[in-house]
Amino acid sequence: MAATPTTNPSQLLPLELVDKCIGSRIHIVMKNDKEIVGTLLGFDDFVNMVLEDVTEFEITPEGRRITKLDQILLNGNNITMLIPGGEGPEV
Amino acid sequence: MADKEKKKKESIFDLSKYIDKTIRVKFQGGREASGVLKGFDPLLNLVLDGTIEYMRDPDDQYKLTEDTRQLGLVVCRGTSVVLICPHDGMESIPNPFVQQQEV
């Protein structure tokens, strides 16, 4: 993309960390009270994500929501945090 | 035109001085987290280590100690970040805008 302004190259770039996580479990926290745990297959420049073997959690009503298999495309618009190797809220 | 070329992608704030320091981050949607800043990019995506997330509930009205969770190493989406500040540089004060209601 643009030339790196004043960042020193030996630090950890966020999207590099997400890239390393491809193939393993990742836990996605959305802006609202929803969380998604799945295996990361890939992502794009907007951090839309393709996940597999996905479990969706709804935090406020305290419980697991839906378990979806196959693949999903998660819209990156509402993603707040990405936790590599995360297993989701333990309830 | 040459001047516009220079100003293409300059950050108004240099986060490299916060590297390896604990920062507090607030997100759209009311989430807050703090952790050690390990990395960032010009779009304000962040890498935080040892992250603690604080969540706001209706009846919790921003009491920090309730509902914190340890998240470990996380990536924070820059599109969702609304505030970044050093963790040490702030303290909680009583609400200065609330008048004492005596009615």
PDB file of N, CA, C and O in Angstrom, chain B residues 69-102:
ATOM      1  N   ARG B  69     -12.622  -9.535  30.771  1.00  0.00           N
ATOM      2  CA  ARG B  69     -12.102 -10.836  30.404  1.00  0.00           C
ATOM      3  C   ARG B  69     -10.718 -10.690  29.822  1.00  0.00           C
ATOM      4  O   ARG B  69     -10.396  -9.698  29.185  1.00  0.00           O
ATOM      5  N   GLN B  70      -9.934 -11.694  30.054  1.00  0.00           N
ATOM      6  CA  GLN B  70      -8.593 -11.748  29.511  1.00  0.00           C
ATOM      7  C   GLN B  70      -8.677 -12.277  28.090  1.00  0.00           C
ATOM      8  O   GLN B  70      -9.259 -13.334  27.865  1.00  0.00           O
ATOM      9  N   LEU B  71      -8.096 -11.558  27.164  1.00  0.00           N
ATOM     10  CA  LEU B  71      -8.164 -12.019  25.781  1.00  0.00           C
ATOM     11  C   LEU B  71      -6.811 -12.411  25.214  1.00  0.00           C
ATOM     12  O   LEU B  71      -6.730 -13.054  24.206  1.00  0.00           O
ATOM     13  N   GLY B  72      -5.729 -11.991  25.842  1.00  0.00           N
ATOM     14  CA  GLY B  72      -4.424 -12.366  25.314  1.00  0.00           C
ATOM     15  C   GLY B  72      -4.027 -11.498  24.141  1.00  0.00           C
ATOM     16  O   GLY B  72      -4.215 -10.293  24.140  1.00  0.00           O
ATOM     17  N   LEU B  73      -3.476 -12.121  23.113  1.00  0.00           N
ATOM     18  CA  LEU B  73      -2.986 -11.379  21.959  1.00  0.00           C
ATOM     19  C   LEU B  73      -4.135 -11.142  20.993  1.00  0.00           C
ATOM     20  O   LEU B  73      -4.723 -12.093  20.495  1.00  0.00           O
ATOM     21  N   VAL B  74      -4.481  -9.880  20.756  1.00  0.00           N
ATOM     22  CA  VAL B  74      -5.589  -9.591  19.855  1.00  0.00           C
ATOM     23  C   VAL B  74      -5.192  -8.565  18.807  1.00  0.00           C
ATOM     24  O   VAL B  74      -4.245  -7.797  18.972  1.00  0.00           O
ATOM     25  N   VAL B  75      -5.944  -8.587  17.718  1.00  0.00           N
ATOM     26  CA  VAL B  75      -5.839  -7.551  16.704  1.00  0.00           C
ATOM     27  C   VAL B  75      -7.102  -6.703  16.810  1.00  0.00           C
ATOM     28  O   VAL B  75      -8.200  -7.230  16.823  1.00  0.00           O
ATOM     29  N   CYS B  76      -6.938  -5.385  16.926  1.00  0.00           N
ATOM     30  CA  CYS B  76      -8.080  -4.489  16.994  1.00  0.00           C
ATOM     31  C   CYS B  76      -8.261  -3.818  15.642  1.00  0.00           C
ATOM     32  O   CYS B  76      -7.292  -3.302  15.077  1.00  0.00           O
ATOM     33  N   ARG B  77      -9.477  -3.808  15.153  1.00  0.00           N
ATOM     34  CA  ARG B  77      -9.757  -3.229  13.845  1.00  0.00           C
ATOM     35  C   ARG B  77      -9.727  -1.705  13.918  1.00  0.00           C
ATOM     36  O   ARG B  77     -10.441  -1.097  14.715  1.00  0.00           O
ATOM     37  N   GLY B  78      -8.932  -1.095  13.065  1.00  0.00           N
ATOM     38  CA  GLY B  78      -8.829   0.362  13.090  1.00  0.00           C
ATOM     39  C   GLY B  78     -10.132   1.057  12.761  1.00  0.00           C
ATOM     40  O   GLY B  78     -10.388   2.166  13.226  1.00  0.00           O
ATOM     41  N   THR B  79     -10.981   0.399  11.983  1.00  0.00           N
ATOM     42  CA  THR B  79     -12.241   1.024  11.595  1.00  0.00           C
ATOM     43  C   THR B  79     -13.188   1.153  12.777  1.00  0.00           C
ATOM     44  O   THR B  79     -14.157   1.891  12.729  1.00  0.00           O
ATOM     45  N   SER B  80     -12.884   0.442  13.846  1.00  0.00           N
ATOM     46  CA  SER B  80     -13.772   0.396  14.989  1.00  0.00           C
ATOM     47  C   SER B  80     -13.243   1.208  16.170  1.00  0.00           C
ATOM     48  O   SER B  80     -13.951   1.455  17.139  1.00  0.00           O
ATOM     49  N   VAL B  81     -11.973   1.622  16.074  1.00  0.00           N
ATOM     50  CA  VAL B  81     -11.329   2.332  17.175  1.00  0.00           C
ATOM     51  C   VAL B  81     -11.816   3.777  17.200  1.00  0.00           C
ATOM     52  O   VAL B  81     -11.803   4.460  16.171  1.00  0.00           O
ATOM     53  N   VAL B  82     -12.228   4.262  18.369  1.00  0.00           N
ATOM     54  CA  VAL B  82     -12.581   5.674  18.478  1.00  0.00           C
ATOM     55  C   VAL B  82     -11.638   6.453  19.368  1.00  0.00           C
ATOM     56  O   VAL B  82     -11.525   7.662  19.245  1.00  0.00           O
ATOM     57  N   LEU B  83     -10.944   5.781  20.287  1.00  0.00           N
ATOM     58  CA  LEU B  83     -10.059   6.513  21.178  1.00  0.00           C
ATOM     59  C   LEU B  83      -8.903   5.631  21.607  1.00  0.00           C
ATOM     60  O   LEU B  83      -9.072   4.451  21.859  1.00  0.00           O
ATOM     61  N   ILE B  84      -7.729   6.235  21.672  1.00  0.00           N
ATOM     62  CA  ILE B  84      -6.557   5.538  22.199  1.00  0.00           C
ATOM     63  C   ILE B  84      -5.903   6.463  23.205  1.00  0.00           C
ATOM     64  O   ILE B  84      -5.671   7.632  22.918  1.00  0.00           O
ATOM     65  N   CYS B  85      -5.610   5.956  24.390  1.00  0.00           N
ATOM     66  CA  CYS B  85      -4.886   6.795  25.337  1.00  0.00           C
ATOM     67  C   CYS B  85      -3.980   5.909  26.185  1.00  0.00           C
ATOM     68  O   CYS B  85      -4.205   4.720  26.295  1.00  0.00           O
ATOM     69  N   PRO B  86      -2.937   6.470  26.773  1.00  0.00           N
ATOM     70  CA  PRO B  86      -2.073   5.659  27.627  1.00  0.00           C
ATOM     71  C   PRO B  86      -2.832   5.249  28.877  1.00  0.00           C
ATOM     72  O   PRO B  86      -3.591   6.027  29.439  1.00  0.00           O
ATOM     73  N   HIS B  87      -2.611   4.035  29.301  1.00  0.00           N
ATOM     74  CA  HIS B  87      -3.347   3.509  30.434  1.00  0.00           C
ATOM     75  C   HIS B  87      -2.999   4.241  31.717  1.00  0.00           C
ATOM     76  O   HIS B  87      -3.824   4.442  32.589  1.00  0.00           O
ATOM     77  N   ASP B  88      -1.745   4.659  31.816  1.00  0.00           N
ATOM     78  CA  ASP B  88      -1.323   5.331  33.036  1.00  0.00           C
ATOM     79  C   ASP B  88      -1.789   6.767  33.106  1.00  0.00           C
ATOM     80  O   ASP B  88      -1.856   7.351  34.155  1.00  0.00           O
ATOM     81  N   GLY B  89      -2.088   7.334  31.961  1.00  0.00           N
ATOM     82  CA  GLY B  89      -2.356   8.764  31.949  1.00  0.00           C
ATOM     83  C   GLY B  89      -3.784   9.127  32.246  1.00  0.00           C
ATOM     84  O   GLY B  89      -4.227  10.203  31.901  1.00  0.00           O
ATOM     85  N   MET B  90      -4.552   8.211  32.877  1.00  0.00           N
ATOM     86  CA  MET B  90      -5.923   8.595  33.135  1.00  0.00           C
ATOM     87  C   MET B  90      -6.419   7.982  34.432  1.00  0.00           C
ATOM     88  O   MET B  90      -5.914   6.996  34.912  1.00  0.00           O
ATOM     89  N   GLU B  91      -7.402   8.643  35.012  1.00  0.00           N
ATOM     90  CA  GLU B  91      -7.994   8.146  36.237  1.00  0.00           C
ATOM     91  C   GLU B  91      -9.479   8.412  36.189  1.00  0.00           C
ATOM     92  O   GLU B  91      -9.963   9.288  35.477  1.00  0.00           O
ATOM     93  N   SER B  92     -10.203   7.660  36.974  1.00  0.00           N
ATOM     94  CA  SER B  92     -11.639   7.818  37.026  1.00  0.00           C
ATOM     95  C   SER B  92     -11.977   8.931  38.004  1.00  0.00           C
ATOM     96  O   SER B  92     -11.436   8.984  39.097  1.00  0.00           O
ATOM     97  N   ILE B  93     -12.873   9.855  37.599  1.00  0.00           N
ATOM     98  CA  ILE B  93     -13.304  10.906  38.513  1.00  0.00           C
ATOM     99  C   ILE B  93     -14.822  10.874  38.593  1.00  0.00           C
ATOM    100  O   ILE B  93     -15.475  10.375  37.688  1.00  0.00           O
ATOM    101  N   PRO B  94     -15.382  11.429  39.659  1.00  0.00           N
ATOM    102  CA  PRO B  94     -16.847  11.494  39.707  1.00  0.00           C
ATOM    103  C   PRO B  94     -17.357  12.409  38.608  1.00  0.00           C
ATOM    104  O   PRO B  94     -16.678  13.344  38.204  1.00  0.00           O
ATOM    105  N   ASN B  95     -18.528  12.115  38.120  1.00  0.00           N
ATOM    106  CA  ASN B  95     -19.087  12.808  36.979  1.00  0.00           C
ATOM    107  C   ASN B  95     -19.227  14.307  37.261  1.00  0.00           C
ATOM    108  O   ASN B  95     -19.991  14.703  38.116  1.00  0.00           O
ATOM    109  N   PRO B  96     -18.471  15.152  36.556  1.00  0.00           N
ATOM    110  CA  PRO B  96     -18.524  16.580  36.860  1.00  0.00           C
ATOM    111  C   PRO B  96     -19.756  17.274  36.305  1.00  0.00           C
ATOM    112  O   PRO B  96     -20.018  18.430  36.610  1.00  0.00           O
ATOM    113  N   PHE B  97     -20.503  16.557  35.488  1.00  0.00           N
ATOM    114  CA  PHE B  97     -21.650  17.189  34.849  1.00  0.00           C
ATOM    115  C   PHE B  97     -22.956  16.941  35.579  1.00  0.00           C
ATOM    116  O   PHE B  97     -23.982  17.482  35.212  1.00  0.00           O
ATOM    117  N   VAL B  98     -22.904  16.080  36.566  1.00  0.00           N
ATOM    118  CA  VAL B  98     -24.145  15.751  37.270  1.00  0.00           C
ATOM    119  C   VAL B  98     -24.352  16.724  38.412  1.00  0.00           C
ATOM    120  O   VAL B  98     -23.523  16.815  39.306  1.00  0.00           O
ATOM    121  N   GLN B  99     -25.453  17.458  38.399  1.00  0.00           N
ATOM    122  CA  GLN B  99     -25.772  18.348  39.522  1.00  0.00           C
ATOM    123  C   GLN B  99     -26.373  17.509  40.630  1.00  0.00           C
ATOM    124  O   GLN B  99     -27.015  16.511  40.383  1.00  0.00           O
ATOM    125  N   GLN B 100     -26.171  17.906  41.857  1.00  0.00           N
ATOM    126  CA  GLN B 100     -26.781  17.181  42.959  1.00  0.00           C
ATOM    127  C   GLN B 100     -28.284  17.416  42.917  1.00  0.00           C
ATOM    128  O   GLN B 100     -28.746  18.523  43.115  1.00  0.00           O
ATOM    129  N   GLN B 101     -29.044  16.369  42.652  1.00  0.00           N
ATOM    130  CA  GLN B 101     -30.500  16.519  42.534  1.00  0.00           C
ATOM    131  C   GLN B 101     -31.109  16.501  43.921  1.00  0.00           C
ATOM    132  O   GLN B 101     -31.003  15.504  44.629  1.00  0.00           O
ATOM    133  N   GLU B 102     -31.712  17.608  44.309  1.00  0.00           N
ATOM    134  CA  GLU B 102     -32.296  17.642  45.647  1.00  0.00           C
ATOM    135  C   GLU B 102     -33.807  17.688  45.620  1.00  0.00           C
ATOM    136  O   GLU B 102     -34.448  17.834  46.628  1.00  0.00           O
TER     137      GLU B 102
END
